PDB file of C-alpha atoms in Angstrom:
ATOM      1  CA  MET S   1     -29.212 -19.411  -6.039  1.00  0.00           C
ATOM      2  CA  LYS S   2     -25.662 -20.579  -6.621  1.00  0.00           C
ATOM      3  CA  THR S   3     -23.195 -21.385  -3.882  1.00  0.00           C
ATOM      4  CA  LEU S   4     -19.463 -20.877  -4.023  1.00  0.00           C
ATOM      5  CA  TYR S   5     -17.307 -22.643  -1.456  1.00  0.00           C
ATOM      6  CA  ILE S   6     -13.887 -21.213  -0.767  1.00  0.00           C
ATOM      7  CA  GLU S   7     -11.485 -23.302   1.242  1.00  0.00           C
ATOM      8  CA  CYS S   8      -8.647 -21.180   2.570  1.00  0.00           C
ATOM      9  CA  ASN S   9      -6.781 -23.528   4.877  1.00  0.00           C
ATOM     10  CA  MET S  10      -3.583 -21.584   4.319  1.00  0.00           C
ATOM     11  CA  GLY S  11      -5.228 -18.154   4.193  1.00  0.00           C
ATOM     12  CA  ALA S  12      -5.963 -15.870   1.280  1.00  0.00           C
ATOM     13  CA  ALA S  13      -4.607 -12.485   0.235  1.00  0.00           C
ATOM     14  CA  GLY S  14      -7.428  -9.974   0.201  1.00  0.00           C
ATOM     15  CA  ASP S  15      -6.462  -8.280  -3.065  1.00  0.00           C
ATOM     16  CA  MET S  16      -6.087 -11.593  -4.908  1.00  0.00           C
ATOM     17  CA  LEU S  17      -9.314 -13.043  -3.508  1.00  0.00           C
ATOM     18  CA  THR S  18     -11.197  -9.846  -4.358  1.00  0.00           C
ATOM     19  CA  ALA S  19      -9.869  -9.906  -7.936  1.00  0.00           C
ATOM     20  CA  ALA S  20     -10.786 -13.588  -8.337  1.00  0.00           C
ATOM     21  CA  LEU S  21     -14.327 -13.003  -7.068  1.00  0.00           C
ATOM     22  CA  ILE S  22     -14.811  -9.949  -9.288  1.00  0.00           C
ATOM     23  CA  ASP S  23     -13.714 -12.085 -12.255  1.00  0.00           C
ATOM     24  CA  LEU S  24     -16.919 -14.089 -11.729  1.00  0.00           C
ATOM     25  CA  PHE S  25     -18.996 -11.073 -12.841  1.00  0.00           C
ATOM     26  CA  ASP S  26     -19.668 -10.025 -16.417  1.00  0.00           C
ATOM     27  CA  ASP S  27     -19.461  -6.301 -15.640  1.00  0.00           C
ATOM     28  CA  LYS S  28     -16.294  -6.049 -13.569  1.00  0.00           C
ATOM     29  CA  ALA S  29     -16.136  -2.257 -13.894  1.00  0.00           C
ATOM     30  CA  GLN S  30     -19.522  -1.918 -12.192  1.00  0.00           C
ATOM     31  CA  ILE S  31     -18.347  -3.936  -9.186  1.00  0.00           C
ATOM     32  CA  VAL S  32     -15.167  -1.859  -8.868  1.00  0.00           C
ATOM     33  CA  ASN S  33     -17.266   1.320  -9.133  1.00  0.00           C
ATOM     34  CA  GLU S  34     -19.499   0.027  -6.317  1.00  0.00           C
ATOM     35  CA  LEU S  35     -16.446  -0.655  -4.139  1.00  0.00           C
ATOM     36  CA  ASN S  36     -15.136   2.851  -4.839  1.00  0.00           C
ATOM     37  CA  SER S  37     -18.540   4.381  -4.083  1.00  0.00           C
ATOM     38  CA  LEU S  38     -18.709   2.930  -0.555  1.00  0.00           C
ATOM     39  CA  GLY S  39     -17.300   6.234   0.683  1.00  0.00           C
ATOM     40  CA  ILE S  40     -14.275   4.885   2.523  1.00  0.00           C
ATOM     41  CA  SER S  41     -11.997   7.879   2.926  1.00  0.00           C
ATOM     42  CA  GLY S  42      -8.690   7.612   1.096  1.00  0.00           C
ATOM     43  CA  ILE S  43      -9.362   4.136  -0.399  1.00  0.00           C
ATOM     44  CA  GLU S  44      -9.415   3.507  -4.155  1.00  0.00           C
ATOM     45  CA  TYR S  45      -9.675   0.191  -5.995  1.00  0.00           C
ATOM     46  CA  LYS S  46      -8.317  -0.436  -9.481  1.00  0.00           C
ATOM     47  CA  LEU S  47      -8.693  -3.731 -11.335  1.00  0.00           C
ATOM     48  CA  GLU S  48      -6.389  -4.582 -14.198  1.00  0.00           C
ATOM     49  CA  PRO S  49      -5.874  -7.653 -16.384  1.00  0.00           C
ATOM     50  CA  SER S  50      -2.986  -9.879 -15.379  1.00  0.00           C
ATOM     51  CA  THR S  51      -1.207 -12.849 -16.958  1.00  0.00           C
ATOM     52  CA  LYS S  52       0.998 -15.121 -14.880  1.00  0.00           C
ATOM     53  CA  CYS S  53       2.536 -18.297 -16.306  1.00  0.00           C
ATOM     54  CA  GLY S  54       0.139 -18.097 -19.239  1.00  0.00           C
ATOM     55  CA  ILE S  55      -2.960 -17.899 -17.013  1.00  0.00           C
ATOM     56  CA  LEU S  56      -5.250 -14.907 -17.538  1.00  0.00           C
ATOM     57  CA  GLY S  57      -6.852 -13.242 -14.557  1.00  0.00           C
ATOM     58  CA  SER S  58      -7.123  -9.911 -12.807  1.00  0.00           C
ATOM     59  CA  HIS S  59      -5.092  -8.036 -10.237  1.00  0.00           C
ATOM     60  CA  MET S  60      -6.761  -5.742  -7.713  1.00  0.00           C
ATOM     61  CA  HIS S  61      -4.732  -2.725  -6.673  1.00  0.00           C
ATOM     62  CA  VAL S  62      -5.812  -1.097  -3.430  1.00  0.00           C
ATOM     63  CA  TYR S  63      -4.614   2.443  -2.876  1.00  0.00           C
ATOM     64  CA  VAL S  64      -4.703   4.262   0.442  1.00  0.00           C
ATOM     65  CA  ASN S  65      -4.330   8.015   0.056  1.00  0.00           C
ATOM     66  CA  GLY S  66      -2.931   7.441  -3.431  1.00  0.00           C
ATOM     67  CA  GLU S  67      -0.281   4.869  -2.455  1.00  0.00           C
ATOM     68  CA  GLU S  68      -0.214   1.066  -2.701  1.00  0.00           C
ATOM     69  CA  THR S  69      -1.301  -0.552   0.545  1.00  0.00           C
ATOM     70  CA  SER S  70       2.018  -2.111   1.508  1.00  0.00           C
ATOM     71  CA  TYR S  71       3.300   1.213   2.861  1.00  0.00           C
ATOM     72  CA  TYR S  72       1.046   1.453   5.925  1.00  0.00           C
ATOM     73  CA  THR S  73       1.568   0.458   9.546  1.00  0.00           C
ATOM     74  CA  GLU S  74      -0.621  -2.034  11.368  1.00  0.00           C
ATOM     75  CA  ARG S  75      -2.200   0.773  13.410  1.00  0.00           C
ATOM     76  CA  GLU S  76      -3.114   2.720  10.252  1.00  0.00           C
ATOM     77  CA  TRP S  77      -4.555  -0.453   8.733  1.00  0.00           C
ATOM     78  CA  GLU S  78      -6.640  -1.106  11.834  1.00  0.00           C
ATOM     79  CA  GLU S  79      -8.338   2.280  11.404  1.00  0.00           C
ATOM     80  CA  TYR S  80      -9.050   1.648   7.707  1.00  0.00           C
ATOM     81  CA  ARG S  81     -10.330  -1.885   8.368  1.00  0.00           C
ATOM     82  CA  LYS S  82     -12.815  -0.609  10.955  1.00  0.00           C
ATOM     83  CA  GLU S  83     -14.086   2.073   8.601  1.00  0.00           C
ATOM     84  CA  TYR S  84     -14.224  -0.394   5.684  1.00  0.00           C
ATOM     85  CA  ALA S  85     -16.152  -3.010   7.687  1.00  0.00           C
ATOM     86  CA  THR S  86     -18.630  -0.392   8.872  1.00  0.00           C
ATOM     87  CA  LYS S  87     -19.265   0.845   5.307  1.00  0.00           C
ATOM     88  CA  ILE S  88     -19.734  -2.719   4.013  1.00  0.00           C
ATOM     89  CA  PHE S  89     -22.249  -3.595   6.737  1.00  0.00           C
ATOM     90  CA  GLU S  90     -24.125  -0.334   6.189  1.00  0.00           C
ATOM     91  CA  SER S  91     -24.252  -1.081   2.458  1.00  0.00           C
ATOM     92  CA  LEU S  92     -25.609  -4.588   3.074  1.00  0.00           C
ATOM     93  CA  ILE S  93     -28.253  -3.354   5.504  1.00  0.00           C
ATOM     94  CA  ARG S  94     -29.572  -0.836   2.931  1.00  0.00           C
ATOM     95  CA  LYS S  95     -30.108  -3.579   0.307  1.00  0.00           C
TER      96      LYS S  95
END
């Protein structure tokens, strides 16, 4: 077993952290497909290559009902987070 320590003293953006973690896998498309198959209503993940300051990486786009996530209120996000957390825990329990 390998261990990865992440120190986020100043926090971490979910989309950037997700993209960085998915970059650790050989088959990135499979991981994105698994995220999309969790059955969270209205949520879609898309991973695309990204280059910033000459550094190659990935960018995770998260769409809610077909729109980028920045367009939603805190109350709407609270509902999606609850549903998302429930689906993740259910997925982990099944494995």
